[in-house]
Tab-separated table of C-alpha atoms and ligand atoms in Angstrom:
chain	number	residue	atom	x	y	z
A	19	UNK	CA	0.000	0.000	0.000
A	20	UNK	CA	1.350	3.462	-1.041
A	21	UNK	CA	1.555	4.944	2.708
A	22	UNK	CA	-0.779	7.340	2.877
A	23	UNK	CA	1.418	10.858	4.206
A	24	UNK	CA	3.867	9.744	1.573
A	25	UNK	CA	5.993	12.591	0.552
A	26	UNK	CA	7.019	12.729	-2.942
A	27	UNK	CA	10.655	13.278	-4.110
A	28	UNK	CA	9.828	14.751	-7.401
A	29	UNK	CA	8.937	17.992	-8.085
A	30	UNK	CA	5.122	18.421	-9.763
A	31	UNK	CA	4.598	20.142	-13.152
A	32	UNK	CA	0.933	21.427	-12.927
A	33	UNK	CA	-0.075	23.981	-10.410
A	34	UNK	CA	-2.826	21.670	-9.411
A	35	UNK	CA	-0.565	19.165	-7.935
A	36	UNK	CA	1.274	20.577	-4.905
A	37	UNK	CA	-1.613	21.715	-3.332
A	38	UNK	CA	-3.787	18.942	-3.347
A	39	UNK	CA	-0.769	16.691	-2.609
A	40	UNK	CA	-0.238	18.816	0.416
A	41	UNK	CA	-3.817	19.039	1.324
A	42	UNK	CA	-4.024	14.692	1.464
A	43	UNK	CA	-1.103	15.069	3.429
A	44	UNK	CA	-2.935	16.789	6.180
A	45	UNK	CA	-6.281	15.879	5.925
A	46	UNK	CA	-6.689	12.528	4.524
A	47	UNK	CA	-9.273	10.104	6.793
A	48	UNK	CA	-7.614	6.876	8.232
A	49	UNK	CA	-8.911	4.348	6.042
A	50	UNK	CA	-7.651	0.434	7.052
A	51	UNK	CA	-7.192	0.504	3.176
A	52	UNK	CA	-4.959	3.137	3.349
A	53	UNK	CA	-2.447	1.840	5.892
A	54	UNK	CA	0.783	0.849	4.994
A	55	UNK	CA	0.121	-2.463	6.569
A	56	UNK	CA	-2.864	-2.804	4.265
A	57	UNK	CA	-2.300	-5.696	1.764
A	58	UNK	CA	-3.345	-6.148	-1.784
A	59	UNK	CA	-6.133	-7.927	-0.756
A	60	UNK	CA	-7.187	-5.329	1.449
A	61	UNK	CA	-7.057	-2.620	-1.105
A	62	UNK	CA	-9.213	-4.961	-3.422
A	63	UNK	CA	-11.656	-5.789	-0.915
A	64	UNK	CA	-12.346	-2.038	-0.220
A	65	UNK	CA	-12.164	-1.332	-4.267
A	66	UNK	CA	-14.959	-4.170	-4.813
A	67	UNK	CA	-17.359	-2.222	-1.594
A	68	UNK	CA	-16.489	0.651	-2.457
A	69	UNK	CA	-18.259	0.972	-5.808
A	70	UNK	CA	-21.204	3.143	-5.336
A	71	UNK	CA	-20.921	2.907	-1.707
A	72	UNK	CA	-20.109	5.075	1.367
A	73	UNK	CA	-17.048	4.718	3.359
A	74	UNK	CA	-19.236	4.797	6.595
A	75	UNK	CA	-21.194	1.776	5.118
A	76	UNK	CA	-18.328	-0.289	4.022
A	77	UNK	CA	-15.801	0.059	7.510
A	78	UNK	CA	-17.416	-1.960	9.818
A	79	UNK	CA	-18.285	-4.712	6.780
A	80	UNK	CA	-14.879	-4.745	5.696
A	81	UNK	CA	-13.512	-5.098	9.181
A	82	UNK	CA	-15.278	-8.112	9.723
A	83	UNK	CA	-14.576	-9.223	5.788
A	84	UNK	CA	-11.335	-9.102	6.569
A	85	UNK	CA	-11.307	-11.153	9.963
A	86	UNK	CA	-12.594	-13.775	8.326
A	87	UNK	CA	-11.099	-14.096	4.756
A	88	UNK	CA	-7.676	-12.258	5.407
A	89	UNK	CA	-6.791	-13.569	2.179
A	90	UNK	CA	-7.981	-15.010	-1.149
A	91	UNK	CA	-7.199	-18.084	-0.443
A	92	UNK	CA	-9.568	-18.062	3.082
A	93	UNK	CA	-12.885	-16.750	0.694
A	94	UNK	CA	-11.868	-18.837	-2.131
A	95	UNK	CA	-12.406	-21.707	0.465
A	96	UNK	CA	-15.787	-20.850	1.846
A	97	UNK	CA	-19.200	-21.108	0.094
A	98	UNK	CA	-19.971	-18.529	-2.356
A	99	UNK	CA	-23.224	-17.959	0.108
A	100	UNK	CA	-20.991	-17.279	2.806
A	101	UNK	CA	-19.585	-14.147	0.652
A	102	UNK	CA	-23.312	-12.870	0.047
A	103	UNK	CA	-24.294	-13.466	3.721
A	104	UNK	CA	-21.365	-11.766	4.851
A	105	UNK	CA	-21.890	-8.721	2.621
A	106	UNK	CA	-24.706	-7.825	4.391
A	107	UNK	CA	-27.042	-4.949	3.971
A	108	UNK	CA	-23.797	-3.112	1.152
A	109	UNK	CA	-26.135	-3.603	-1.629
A	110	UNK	CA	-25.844	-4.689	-5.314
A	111	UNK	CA	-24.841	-8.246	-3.657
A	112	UNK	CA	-23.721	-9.227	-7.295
A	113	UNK	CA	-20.176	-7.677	-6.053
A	114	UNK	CA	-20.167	-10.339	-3.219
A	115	UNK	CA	-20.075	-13.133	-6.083
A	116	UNK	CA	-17.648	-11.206	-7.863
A	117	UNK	CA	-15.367	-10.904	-5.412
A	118	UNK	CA	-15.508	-14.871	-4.486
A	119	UNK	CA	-15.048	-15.225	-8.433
A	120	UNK	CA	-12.097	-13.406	-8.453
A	121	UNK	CA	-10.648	-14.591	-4.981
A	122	UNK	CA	-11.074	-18.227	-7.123
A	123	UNK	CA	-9.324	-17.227	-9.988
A	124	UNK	CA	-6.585	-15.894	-7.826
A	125	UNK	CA	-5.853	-18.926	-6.065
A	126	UNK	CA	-6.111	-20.933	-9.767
A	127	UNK	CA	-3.922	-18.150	-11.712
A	128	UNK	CA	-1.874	-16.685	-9.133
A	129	UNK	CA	-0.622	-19.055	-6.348
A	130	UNK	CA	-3.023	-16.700	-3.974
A	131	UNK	CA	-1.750	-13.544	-4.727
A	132	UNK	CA	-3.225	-10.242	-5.793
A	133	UNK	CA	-1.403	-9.509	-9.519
A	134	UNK	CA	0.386	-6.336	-10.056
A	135	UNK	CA	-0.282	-6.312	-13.433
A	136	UNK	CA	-2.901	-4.319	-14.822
A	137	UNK	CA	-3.798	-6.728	-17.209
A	138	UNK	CA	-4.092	-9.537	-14.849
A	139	UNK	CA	-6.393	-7.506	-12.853
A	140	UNK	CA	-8.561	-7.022	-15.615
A	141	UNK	CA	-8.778	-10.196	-16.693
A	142	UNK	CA	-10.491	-11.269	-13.021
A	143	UNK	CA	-13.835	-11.903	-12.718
A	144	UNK	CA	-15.708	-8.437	-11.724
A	145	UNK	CA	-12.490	-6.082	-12.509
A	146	UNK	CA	-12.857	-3.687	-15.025
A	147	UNK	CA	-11.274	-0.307	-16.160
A	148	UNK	CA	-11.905	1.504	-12.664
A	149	UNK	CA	-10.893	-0.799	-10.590
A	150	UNK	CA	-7.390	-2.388	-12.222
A	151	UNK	CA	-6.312	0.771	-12.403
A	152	UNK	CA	-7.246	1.529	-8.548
A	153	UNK	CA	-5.832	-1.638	-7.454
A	154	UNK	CA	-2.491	-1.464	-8.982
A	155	UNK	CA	-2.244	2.285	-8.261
A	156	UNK	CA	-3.328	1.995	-4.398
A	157	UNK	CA	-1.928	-1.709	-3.754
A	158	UNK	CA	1.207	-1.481	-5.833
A	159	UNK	CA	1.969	2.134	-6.222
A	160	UNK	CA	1.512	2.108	-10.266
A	161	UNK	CA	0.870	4.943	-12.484
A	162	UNK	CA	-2.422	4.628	-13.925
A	163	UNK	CA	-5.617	7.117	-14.528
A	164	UNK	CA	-8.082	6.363	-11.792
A	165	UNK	CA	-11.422	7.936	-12.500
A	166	UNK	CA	-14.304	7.311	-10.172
A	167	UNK	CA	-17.243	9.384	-9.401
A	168	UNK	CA	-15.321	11.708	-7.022
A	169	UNK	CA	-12.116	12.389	-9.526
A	170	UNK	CA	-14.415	13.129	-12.349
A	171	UNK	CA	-16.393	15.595	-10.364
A	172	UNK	CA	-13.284	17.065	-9.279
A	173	UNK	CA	-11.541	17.595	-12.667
A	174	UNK	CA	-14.625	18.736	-14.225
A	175	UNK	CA	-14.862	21.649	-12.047
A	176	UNK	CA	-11.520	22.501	-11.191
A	177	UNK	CA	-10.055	22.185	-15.369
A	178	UNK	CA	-13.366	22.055	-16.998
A	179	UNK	CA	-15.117	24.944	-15.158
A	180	UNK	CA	-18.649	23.402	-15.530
A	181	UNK	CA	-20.298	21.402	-11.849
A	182	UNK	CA	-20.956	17.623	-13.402
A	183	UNK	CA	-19.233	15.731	-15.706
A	184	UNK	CA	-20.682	13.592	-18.616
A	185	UNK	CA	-22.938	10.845	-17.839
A	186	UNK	CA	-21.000	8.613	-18.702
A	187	UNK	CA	-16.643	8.678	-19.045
A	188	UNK	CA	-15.706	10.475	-22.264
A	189	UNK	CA	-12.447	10.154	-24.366
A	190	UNK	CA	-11.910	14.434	-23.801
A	191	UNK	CA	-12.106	13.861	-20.018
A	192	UNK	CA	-9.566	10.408	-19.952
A	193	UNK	CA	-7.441	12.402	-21.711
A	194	UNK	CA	-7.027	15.293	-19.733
A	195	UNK	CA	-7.338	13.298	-16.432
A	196	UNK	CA	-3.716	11.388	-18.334
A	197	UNK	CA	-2.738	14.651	-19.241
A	198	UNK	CA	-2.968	15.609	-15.563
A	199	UNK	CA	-0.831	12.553	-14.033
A	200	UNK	CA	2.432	13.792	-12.761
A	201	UNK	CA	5.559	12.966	-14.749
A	202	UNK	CA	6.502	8.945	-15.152
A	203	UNK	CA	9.373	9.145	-12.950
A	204	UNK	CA	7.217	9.527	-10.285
A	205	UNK	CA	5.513	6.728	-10.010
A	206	UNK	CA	4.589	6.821	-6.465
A	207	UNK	CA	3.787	10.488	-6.707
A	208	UNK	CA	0.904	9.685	-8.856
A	209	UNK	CA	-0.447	6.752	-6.951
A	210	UNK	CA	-0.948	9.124	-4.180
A	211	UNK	CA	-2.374	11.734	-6.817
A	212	UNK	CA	-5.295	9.466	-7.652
A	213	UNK	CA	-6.281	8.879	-4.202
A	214	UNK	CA	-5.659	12.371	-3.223
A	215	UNK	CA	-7.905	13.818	-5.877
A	216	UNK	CA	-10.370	11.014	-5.067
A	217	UNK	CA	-10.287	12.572	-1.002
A	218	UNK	CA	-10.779	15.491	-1.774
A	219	UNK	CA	-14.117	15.206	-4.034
A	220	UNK	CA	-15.138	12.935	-1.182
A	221	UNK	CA	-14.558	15.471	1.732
A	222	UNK	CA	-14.759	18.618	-0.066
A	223	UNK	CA	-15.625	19.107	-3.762
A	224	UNK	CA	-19.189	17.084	-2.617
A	225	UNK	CA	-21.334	16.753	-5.533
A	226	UNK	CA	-24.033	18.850	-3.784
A	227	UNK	CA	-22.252	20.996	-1.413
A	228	UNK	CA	-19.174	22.130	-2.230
A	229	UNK	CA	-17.170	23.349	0.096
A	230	UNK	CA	-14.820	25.856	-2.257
A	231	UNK	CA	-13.537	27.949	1.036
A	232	UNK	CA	-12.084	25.251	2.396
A	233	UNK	CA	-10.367	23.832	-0.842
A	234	UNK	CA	-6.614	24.276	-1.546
A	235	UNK	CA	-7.471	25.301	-5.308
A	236	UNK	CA	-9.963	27.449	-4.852
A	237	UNK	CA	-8.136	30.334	-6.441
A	238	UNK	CA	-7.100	27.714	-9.786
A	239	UNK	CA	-10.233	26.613	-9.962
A	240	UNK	CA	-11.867	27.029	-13.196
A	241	UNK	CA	-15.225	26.675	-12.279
A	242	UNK	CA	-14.752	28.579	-8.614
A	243	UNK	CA	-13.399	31.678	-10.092
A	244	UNK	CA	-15.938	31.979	-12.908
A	245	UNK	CA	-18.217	32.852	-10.277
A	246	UNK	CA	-20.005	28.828	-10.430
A	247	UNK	CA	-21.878	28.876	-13.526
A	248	UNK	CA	-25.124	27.024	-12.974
A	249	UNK	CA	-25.190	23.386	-14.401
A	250	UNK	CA	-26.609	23.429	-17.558
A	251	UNK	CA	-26.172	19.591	-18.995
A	252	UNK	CA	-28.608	16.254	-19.908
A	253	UNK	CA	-30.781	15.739	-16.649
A	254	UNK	CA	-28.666	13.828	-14.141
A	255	UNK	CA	-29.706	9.851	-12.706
A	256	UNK	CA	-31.032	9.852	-9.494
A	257	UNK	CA	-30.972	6.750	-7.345
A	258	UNK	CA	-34.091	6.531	-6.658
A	259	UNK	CA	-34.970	3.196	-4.134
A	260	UNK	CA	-38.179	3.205	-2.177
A	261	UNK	CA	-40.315	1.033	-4.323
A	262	UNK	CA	-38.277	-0.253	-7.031
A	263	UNK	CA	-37.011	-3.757	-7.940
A	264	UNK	CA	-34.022	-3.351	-5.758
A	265	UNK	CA	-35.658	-2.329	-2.661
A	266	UNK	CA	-37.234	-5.926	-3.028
A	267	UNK	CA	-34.443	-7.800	-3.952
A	268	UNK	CA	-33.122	-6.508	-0.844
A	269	UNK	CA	-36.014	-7.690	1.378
A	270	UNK	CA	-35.777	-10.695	-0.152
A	271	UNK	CA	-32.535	-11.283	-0.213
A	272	UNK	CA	-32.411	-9.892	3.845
A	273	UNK	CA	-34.670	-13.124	4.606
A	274	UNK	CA	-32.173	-15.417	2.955
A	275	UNK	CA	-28.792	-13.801	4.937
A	276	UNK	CA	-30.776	-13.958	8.163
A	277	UNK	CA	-31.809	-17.764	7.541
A	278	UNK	CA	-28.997	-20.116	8.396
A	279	UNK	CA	-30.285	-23.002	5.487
A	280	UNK	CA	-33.630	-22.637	3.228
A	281	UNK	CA	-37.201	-21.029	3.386
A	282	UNK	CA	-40.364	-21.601	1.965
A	283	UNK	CA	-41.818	-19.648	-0.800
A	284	UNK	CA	-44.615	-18.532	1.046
A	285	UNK	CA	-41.712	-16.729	3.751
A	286	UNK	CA	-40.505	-15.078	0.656
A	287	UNK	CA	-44.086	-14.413	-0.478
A	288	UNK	CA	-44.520	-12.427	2.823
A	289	UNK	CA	-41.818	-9.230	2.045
A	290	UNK	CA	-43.520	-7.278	-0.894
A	291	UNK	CA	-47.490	-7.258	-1.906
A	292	UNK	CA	-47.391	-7.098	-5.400
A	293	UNK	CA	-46.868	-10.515	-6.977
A	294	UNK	CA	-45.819	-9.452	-10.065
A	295	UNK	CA	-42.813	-7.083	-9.053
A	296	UNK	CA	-41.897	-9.716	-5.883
A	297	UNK	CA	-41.713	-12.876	-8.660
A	298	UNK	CA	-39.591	-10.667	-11.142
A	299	UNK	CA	-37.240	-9.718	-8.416
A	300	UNK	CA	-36.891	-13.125	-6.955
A	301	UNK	CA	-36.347	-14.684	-10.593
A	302	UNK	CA	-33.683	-11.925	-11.073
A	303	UNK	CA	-31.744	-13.160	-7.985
A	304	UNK	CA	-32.425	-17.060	-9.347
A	305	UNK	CA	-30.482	-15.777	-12.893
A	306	UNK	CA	-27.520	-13.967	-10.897
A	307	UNK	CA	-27.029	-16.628	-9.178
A	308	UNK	CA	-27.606	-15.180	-5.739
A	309	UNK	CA	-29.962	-17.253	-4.521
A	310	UNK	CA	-31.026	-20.788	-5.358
A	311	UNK	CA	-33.803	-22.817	-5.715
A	312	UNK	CA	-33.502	-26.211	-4.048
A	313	UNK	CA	-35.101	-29.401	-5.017
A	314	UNK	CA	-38.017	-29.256	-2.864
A	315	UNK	CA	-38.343	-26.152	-3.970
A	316	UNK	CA	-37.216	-23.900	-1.346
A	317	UNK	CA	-34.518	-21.297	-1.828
A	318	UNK	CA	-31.494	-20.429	-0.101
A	319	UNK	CA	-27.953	-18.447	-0.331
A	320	UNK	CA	-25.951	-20.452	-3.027
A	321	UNK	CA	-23.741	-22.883	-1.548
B	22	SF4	S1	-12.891	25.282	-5.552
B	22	SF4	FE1	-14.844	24.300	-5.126
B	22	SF4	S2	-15.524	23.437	-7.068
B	22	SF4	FE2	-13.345	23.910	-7.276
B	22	SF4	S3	-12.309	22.019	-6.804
B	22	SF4	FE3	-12.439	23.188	-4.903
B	22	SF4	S4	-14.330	22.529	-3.898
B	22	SF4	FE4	-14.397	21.828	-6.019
């Protein structure tokens, strides 16, 4: 793990970088991710709960995550179910699978260990662009572009000068995030780049409330100093919840985590009123493989 006050030997190139460098350096949260301790594992345990979830969320399941499966080798060994069970009330449960995919395919390809290698990360079950790149920046120290919700946000404001990025990642915006990178003889520089850009759109440039007198580039950045132009871009995605096919996977699925074995249908039956939206949630979970249907037809965790 890149330790987290690390400071760099090599000068930075664009005004950006000093200041936000400096700012991690003081401010960054302790994060068990983020220790120098942590192992590769760690880092892509956190990565996989991480995705479109809170930090506040994911401690206390990672804690325990971590007590139990230290390594890939530990989940690899226990019941796929165990990993769903375990991930608790973290949400899209599908990373749960993933994860015991990938610690699999660790053991198989890897003698047990996390790959450096970008393109061994990739080629994991559940890795993709985001999170190689995180992995081998934040467990290994490489120099990679790392753009998650928080970076994007970031860069869009401070170089762009407009609030939101794109919906989705656009060529324009990886290039200027690479263009950004410090220099390639300082490799360890820009590990701690990503994750400092990363900290601060998580503790300061907020998507809703930023907090631009408390930022070290208040006075560079573009959208800051042209007085905060009003967002004027497609409509944005909410996340909406109450009511929709994920609110009753969850229930569902909540019945099944707190059930050591199987239950009836007619214990499933009893989460969500309408038949219609219950049956297509539960036959979701059947085709992801999240829960199973057993031959006297009663469902349970996969085992
Ligand atoms: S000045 Fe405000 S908008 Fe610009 S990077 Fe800092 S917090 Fe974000």
């Amino acid at each position: 793990m890149v330790p987290m006050n690390a400071q760099p030997q090599h000068p930075s190139r664009h005004p950006l970088h000093r200041p936000i460098l400096d700012w991690y350096a003081e401010s960054a949260r302790d994060l068990p991710w983020r220790r120098p301790e942590a192992t590769p594992w760690a880092v892509m345990v956190s990565e996989f709960m991480l995705q479109q979830t809170p930090v506040v969320r994911v401690l206390p399941v990672f804690e325990a995550w971590m007590s139990t499966w230290p390594t890939p080798g530990a989940l690899a060994a226990a019941p796929s179910g165990e990993a769903v069970r375990a991930w608790g009330r973290l949400g899209y449960p599908r990373r749960a699978l993933r994860l015991h995919a990938a610690a699999t395919a660790i053991v198989d390809r890897h003698d047990g260990e996390v790959p450096a290698d970008r393109e061994a990360l990739l080629a994991l079950p559940g890795v993709g662009d985001y999170t190689a790149s995180a992995i081998a920046s934040f467990a290994f120290g490489a120099r990679h572009t790392v753009l998650d919700t928080n970076v994007r946000r970031v860069f869009a404001r401070a170089v762009g000068g407009v609030e939101f990025p794109a919906t989705s990642v656009t060529r324009a915006e990886r290039e200027r995030a690479e263009a950004l990178l410090p220099d390639e003889d300082g490799e360890e520089e820009a590990a701690t780049w990503a994750v400092a850009v990363m900290e601060l759109g998580a503790l300061v440039c907020t998507a809703a409330n930023p907090r631009c007198e408390a930022c070290p580039v208040s006075h560079l950045c573009a959208w800051n100093t042209a007085g905060r132009p009003a967002y004027d871009g497609p409509p944005r995605r909410g996340q909406a919840w109450a009511g929709t096919d994920r609110q009753v996977r969850g229930r569902l699925m909540a019945v099944l985590r707190d059930t050591e074995g199987s239950v009836t249908r007619a214990r499933l039956d009893g989460v969500w009123p309408d038949d219609t939206q219950r049956n297509r949630a539960l036959a979701s979970l059947l085709e992801d493989g999240l829960v199973v249907e057993t031959d006297e037809g009663r469902y349970s965790l996969p085992t």
